[in-house]
Coordinates of N, CA and C in Angstrom, one line a residue:
X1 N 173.6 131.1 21.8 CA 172.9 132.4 21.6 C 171.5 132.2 22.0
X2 N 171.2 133.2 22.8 CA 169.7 133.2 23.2 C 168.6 133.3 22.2
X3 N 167.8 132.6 22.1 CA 166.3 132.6 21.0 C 166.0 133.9 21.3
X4 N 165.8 134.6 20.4 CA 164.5 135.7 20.0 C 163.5 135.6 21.0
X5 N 162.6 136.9 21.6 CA 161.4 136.3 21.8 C 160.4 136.5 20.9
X6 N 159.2 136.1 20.7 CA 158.2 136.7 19.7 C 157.8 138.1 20.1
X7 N 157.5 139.0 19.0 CA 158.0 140.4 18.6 C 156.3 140.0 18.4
X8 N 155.6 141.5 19.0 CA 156.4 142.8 19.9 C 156.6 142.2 21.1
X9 N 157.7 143.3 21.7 CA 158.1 143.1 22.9 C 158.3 144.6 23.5
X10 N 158.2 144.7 24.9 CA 158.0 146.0 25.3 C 158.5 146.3 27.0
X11 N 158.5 147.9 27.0 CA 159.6 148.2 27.7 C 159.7 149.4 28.1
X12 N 160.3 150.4 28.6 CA 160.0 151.7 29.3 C 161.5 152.2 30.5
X13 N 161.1 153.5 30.6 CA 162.1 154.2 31.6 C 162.4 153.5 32.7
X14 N 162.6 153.9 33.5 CA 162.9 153.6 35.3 C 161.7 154.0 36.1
X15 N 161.1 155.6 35.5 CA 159.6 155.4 36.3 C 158.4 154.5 35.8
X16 N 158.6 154.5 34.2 CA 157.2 154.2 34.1 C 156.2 155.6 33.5
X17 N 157.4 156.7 33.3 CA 156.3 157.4 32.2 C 156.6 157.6 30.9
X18 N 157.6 156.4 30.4 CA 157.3 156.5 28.5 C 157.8 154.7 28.6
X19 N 156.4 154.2 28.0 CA 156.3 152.7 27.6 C 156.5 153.0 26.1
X20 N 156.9 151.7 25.6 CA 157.2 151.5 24.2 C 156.8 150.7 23.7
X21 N 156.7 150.0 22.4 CA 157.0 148.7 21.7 C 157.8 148.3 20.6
X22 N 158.6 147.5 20.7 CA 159.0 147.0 19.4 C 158.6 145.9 18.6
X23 N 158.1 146.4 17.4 CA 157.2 145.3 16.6 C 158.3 144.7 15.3
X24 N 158.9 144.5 16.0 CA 160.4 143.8 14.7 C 162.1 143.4 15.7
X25 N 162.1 142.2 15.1 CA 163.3 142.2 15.8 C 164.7 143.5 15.7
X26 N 165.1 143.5 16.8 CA 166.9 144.4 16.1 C 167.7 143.9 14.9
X27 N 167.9 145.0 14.0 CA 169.6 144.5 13.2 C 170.4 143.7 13.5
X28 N 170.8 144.0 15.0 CA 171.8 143.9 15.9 C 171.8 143.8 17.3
X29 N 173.4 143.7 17.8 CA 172.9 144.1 19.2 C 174.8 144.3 19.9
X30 N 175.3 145.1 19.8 CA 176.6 145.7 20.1 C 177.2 146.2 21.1
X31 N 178.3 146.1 21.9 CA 178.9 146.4 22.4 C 179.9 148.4 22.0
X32 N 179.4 149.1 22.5 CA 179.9 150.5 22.0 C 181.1 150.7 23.1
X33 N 182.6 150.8 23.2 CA 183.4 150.9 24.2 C 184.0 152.3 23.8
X34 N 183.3 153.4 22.9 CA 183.8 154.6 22.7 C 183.9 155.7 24.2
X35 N 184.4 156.9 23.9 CA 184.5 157.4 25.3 C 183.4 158.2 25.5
X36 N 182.4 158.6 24.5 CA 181.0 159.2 24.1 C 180.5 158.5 25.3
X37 N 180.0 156.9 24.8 CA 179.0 156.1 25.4 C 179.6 155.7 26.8
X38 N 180.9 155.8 27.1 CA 180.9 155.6 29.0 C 180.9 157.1 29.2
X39 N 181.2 157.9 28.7 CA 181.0 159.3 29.4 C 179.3 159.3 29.3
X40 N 178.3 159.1 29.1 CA 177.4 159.0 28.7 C 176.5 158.2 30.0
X41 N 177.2 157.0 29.7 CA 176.6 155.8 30.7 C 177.3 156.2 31.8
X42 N 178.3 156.6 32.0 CA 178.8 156.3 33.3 C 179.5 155.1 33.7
X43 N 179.6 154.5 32.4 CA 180.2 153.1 32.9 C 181.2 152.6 31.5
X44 N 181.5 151.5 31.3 CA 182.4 150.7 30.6 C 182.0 150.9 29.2
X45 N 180.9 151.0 29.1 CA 180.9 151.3 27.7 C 179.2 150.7 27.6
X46 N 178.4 151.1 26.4 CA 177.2 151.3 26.1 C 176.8 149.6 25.3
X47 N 175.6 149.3 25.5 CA 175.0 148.5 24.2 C 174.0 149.0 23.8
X48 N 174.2 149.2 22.7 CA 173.3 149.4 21.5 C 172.6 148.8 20.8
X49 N 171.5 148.6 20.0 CA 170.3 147.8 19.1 C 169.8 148.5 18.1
X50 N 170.3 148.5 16.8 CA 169.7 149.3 15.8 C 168.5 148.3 15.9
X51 N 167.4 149.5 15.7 CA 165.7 149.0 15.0 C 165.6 150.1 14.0
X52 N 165.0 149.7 12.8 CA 164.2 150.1 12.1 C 163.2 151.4 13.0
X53 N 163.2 152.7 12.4 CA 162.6 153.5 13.0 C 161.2 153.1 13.0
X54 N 160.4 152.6 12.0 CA 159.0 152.6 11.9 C 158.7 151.0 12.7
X55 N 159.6 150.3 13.2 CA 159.3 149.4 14.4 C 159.0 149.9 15.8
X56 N 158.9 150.9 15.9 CA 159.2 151.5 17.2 C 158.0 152.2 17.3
X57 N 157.1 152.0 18.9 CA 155.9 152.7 19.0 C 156.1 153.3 20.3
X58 N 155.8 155.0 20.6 CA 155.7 155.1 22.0 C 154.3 154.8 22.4
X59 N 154.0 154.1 23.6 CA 152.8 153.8 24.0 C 152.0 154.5 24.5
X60 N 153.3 155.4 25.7 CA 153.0 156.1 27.1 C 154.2 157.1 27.0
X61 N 153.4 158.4 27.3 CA 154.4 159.6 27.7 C 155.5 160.0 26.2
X62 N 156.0 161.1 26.8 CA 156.6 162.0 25.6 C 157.8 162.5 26.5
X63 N 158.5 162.1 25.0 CA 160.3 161.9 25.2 C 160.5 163.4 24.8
X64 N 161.7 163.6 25.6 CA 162.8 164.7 25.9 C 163.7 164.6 25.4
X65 N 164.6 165.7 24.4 CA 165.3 165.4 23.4 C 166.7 166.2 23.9
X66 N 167.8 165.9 23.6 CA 169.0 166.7 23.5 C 170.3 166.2 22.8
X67 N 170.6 167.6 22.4 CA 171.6 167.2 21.4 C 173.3 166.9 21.5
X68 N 173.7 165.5 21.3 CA 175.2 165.4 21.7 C 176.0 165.8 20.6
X69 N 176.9 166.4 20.4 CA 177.7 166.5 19.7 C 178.6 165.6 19.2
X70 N 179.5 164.9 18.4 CA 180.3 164.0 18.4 C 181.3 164.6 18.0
X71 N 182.0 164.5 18.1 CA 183.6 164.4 17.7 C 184.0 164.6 15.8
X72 N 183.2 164.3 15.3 CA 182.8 164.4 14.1 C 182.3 165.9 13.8
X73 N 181.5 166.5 14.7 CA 180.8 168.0 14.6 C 179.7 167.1 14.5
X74 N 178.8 166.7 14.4 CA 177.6 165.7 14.1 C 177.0 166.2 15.2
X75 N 175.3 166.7 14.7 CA 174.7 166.5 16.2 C 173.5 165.6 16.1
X76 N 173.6 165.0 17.3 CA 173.0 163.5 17.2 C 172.2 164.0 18.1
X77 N 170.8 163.4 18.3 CA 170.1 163.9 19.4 C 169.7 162.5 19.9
X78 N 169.7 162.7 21.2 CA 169.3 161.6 22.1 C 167.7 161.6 22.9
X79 N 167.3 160.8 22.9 CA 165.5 160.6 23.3 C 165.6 160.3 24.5
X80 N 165.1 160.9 25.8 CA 164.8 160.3 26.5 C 163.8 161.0 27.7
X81 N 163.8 160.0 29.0 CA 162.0 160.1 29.7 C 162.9 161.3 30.6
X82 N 161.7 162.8 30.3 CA 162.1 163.8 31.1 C 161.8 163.7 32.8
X83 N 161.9 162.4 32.9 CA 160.9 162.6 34.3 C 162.2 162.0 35.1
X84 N 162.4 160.6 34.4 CA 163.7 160.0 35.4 C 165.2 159.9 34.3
X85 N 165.4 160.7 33.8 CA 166.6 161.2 32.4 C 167.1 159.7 32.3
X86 N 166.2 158.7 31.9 CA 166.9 157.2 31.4 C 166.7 157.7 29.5
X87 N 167.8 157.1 28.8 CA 167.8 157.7 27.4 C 167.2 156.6 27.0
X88 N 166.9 156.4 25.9 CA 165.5 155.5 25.1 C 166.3 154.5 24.1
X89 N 166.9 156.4 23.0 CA 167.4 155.5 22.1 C 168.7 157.1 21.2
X90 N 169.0 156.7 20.6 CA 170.1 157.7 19.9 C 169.3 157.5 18.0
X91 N 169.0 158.9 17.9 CA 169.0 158.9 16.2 C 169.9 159.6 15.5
X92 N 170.8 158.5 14.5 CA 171.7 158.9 13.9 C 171.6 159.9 13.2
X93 N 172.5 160.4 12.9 CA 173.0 161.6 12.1 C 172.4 161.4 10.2
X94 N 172.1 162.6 9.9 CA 171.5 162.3 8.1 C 170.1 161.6 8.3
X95 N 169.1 161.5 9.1 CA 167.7 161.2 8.8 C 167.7 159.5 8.6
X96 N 168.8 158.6 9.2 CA 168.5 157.3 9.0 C 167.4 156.8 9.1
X97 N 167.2 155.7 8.4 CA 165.6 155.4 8.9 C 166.0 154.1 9.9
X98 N 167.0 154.3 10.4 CA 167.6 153.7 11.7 C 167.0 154.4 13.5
X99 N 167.3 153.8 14.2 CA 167.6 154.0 15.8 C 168.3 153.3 16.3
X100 N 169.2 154.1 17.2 CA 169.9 153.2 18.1 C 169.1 152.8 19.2
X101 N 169.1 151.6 19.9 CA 168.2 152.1 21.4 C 168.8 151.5 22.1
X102 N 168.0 151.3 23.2 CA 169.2 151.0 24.7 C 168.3 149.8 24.9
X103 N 169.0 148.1 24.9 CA 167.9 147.6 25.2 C 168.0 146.8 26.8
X104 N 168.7 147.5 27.4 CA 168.4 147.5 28.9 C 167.1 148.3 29.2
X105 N 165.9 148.4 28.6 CA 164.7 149.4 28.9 C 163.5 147.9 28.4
X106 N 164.3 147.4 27.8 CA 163.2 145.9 27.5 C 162.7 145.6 29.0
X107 N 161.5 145.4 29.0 CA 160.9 144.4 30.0 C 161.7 143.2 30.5
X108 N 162.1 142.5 29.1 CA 162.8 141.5 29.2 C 164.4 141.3 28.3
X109 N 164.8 141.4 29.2 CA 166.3 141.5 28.8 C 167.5 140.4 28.7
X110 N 166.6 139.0 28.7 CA 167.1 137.6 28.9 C 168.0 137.4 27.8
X111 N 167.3 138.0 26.7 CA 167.9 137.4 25.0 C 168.7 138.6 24.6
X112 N 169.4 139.5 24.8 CA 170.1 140.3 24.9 C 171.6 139.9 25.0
X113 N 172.4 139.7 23.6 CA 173.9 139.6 23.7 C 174.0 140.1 22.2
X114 N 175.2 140.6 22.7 CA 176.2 141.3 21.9 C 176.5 140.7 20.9
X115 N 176.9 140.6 19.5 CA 177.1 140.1 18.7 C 178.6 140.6 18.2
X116 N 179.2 141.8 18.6 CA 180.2 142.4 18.3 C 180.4 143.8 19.0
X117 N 181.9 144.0 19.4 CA 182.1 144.9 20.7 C 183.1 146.0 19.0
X118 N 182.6 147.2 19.1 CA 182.8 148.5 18.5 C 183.7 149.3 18.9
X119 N 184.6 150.0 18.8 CA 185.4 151.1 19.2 C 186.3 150.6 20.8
X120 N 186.6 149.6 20.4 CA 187.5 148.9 21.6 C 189.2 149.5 21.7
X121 N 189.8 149.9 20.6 CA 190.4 151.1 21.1 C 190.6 151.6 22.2
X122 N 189.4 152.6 22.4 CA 189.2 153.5 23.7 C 188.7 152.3 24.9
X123 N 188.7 151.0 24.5 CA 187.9 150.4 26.2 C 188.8 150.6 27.2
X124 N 188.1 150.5 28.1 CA 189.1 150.6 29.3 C 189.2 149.6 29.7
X125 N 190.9 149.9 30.6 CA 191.7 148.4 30.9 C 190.8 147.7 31.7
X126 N 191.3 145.9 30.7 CA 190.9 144.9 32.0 C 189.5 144.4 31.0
X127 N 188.9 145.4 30.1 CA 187.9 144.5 28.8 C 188.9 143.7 28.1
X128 N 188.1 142.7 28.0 CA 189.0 141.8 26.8 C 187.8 141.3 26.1
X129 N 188.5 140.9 24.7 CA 187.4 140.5 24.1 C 187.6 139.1 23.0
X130 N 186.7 138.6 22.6 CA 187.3 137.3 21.6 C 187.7 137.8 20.5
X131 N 189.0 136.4 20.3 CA 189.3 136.5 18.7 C 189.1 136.8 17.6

């Protein structure tokens, strides 16, 4: 398992107009194979990092919001940079004092592994996963 880095650690869009920081490690760090998060991503399936909402600082620029629906009726709204539409982070449903975020937007993304793959059900063929 990859060491932590020392916290904060920081991170931003694709252009460069909403920088962030995180001043606390993640919960977690997950694997989402629901059909939400590849319809979403565009790809195999999503990772996720719950933080603590009051860890989380925008630095630079002001996030763009819209709302997904879930399958549940839930509407979840997603954060992200209006300029180059990379999403930030997902806030759950009922006022968690949770976020999901995306931590492919870290500067550094070395220490980054999954600890547990979610809603593998829906993965698509050819994922496999451990015991």
């Amino acid at each position: 398992m990859p060491k932590l880095p020392d916290f904060p650690v920081e991170g931003g869009c694709a252009c460069g107009a909403i920088r962030y920081r995180l001043i606390a490690p993640p919960l977690a760090v997950v694997e989402c194979h629901c059909q939400d998060c590849q319809r979403i991503t565009g790809s195999a399936f999503s990772i996720g990092m719950p933080v603590l909402r009051e860890t989380l600082e925008i630095t630079k620029g002001e996030l763009g919001s819209w709302m997904r629906i879930a399958e549940s009726g839930n509407e979840i709204p997603q954060r992200y940079c209006r300029d180059c539409g990379v999403r930030l982070y997902t806030e759950p449903p009922g006022n968690m004092p949770m976020l999901t975020f995306r931590p492919g937007t870290l500067d550094d993304t070395s220490w980054i592994k999954p600890v547990a793959a979610i809603w593998t059900a829906s993965a698509q063929p050819g994922q496999t996963f451990a015991e």
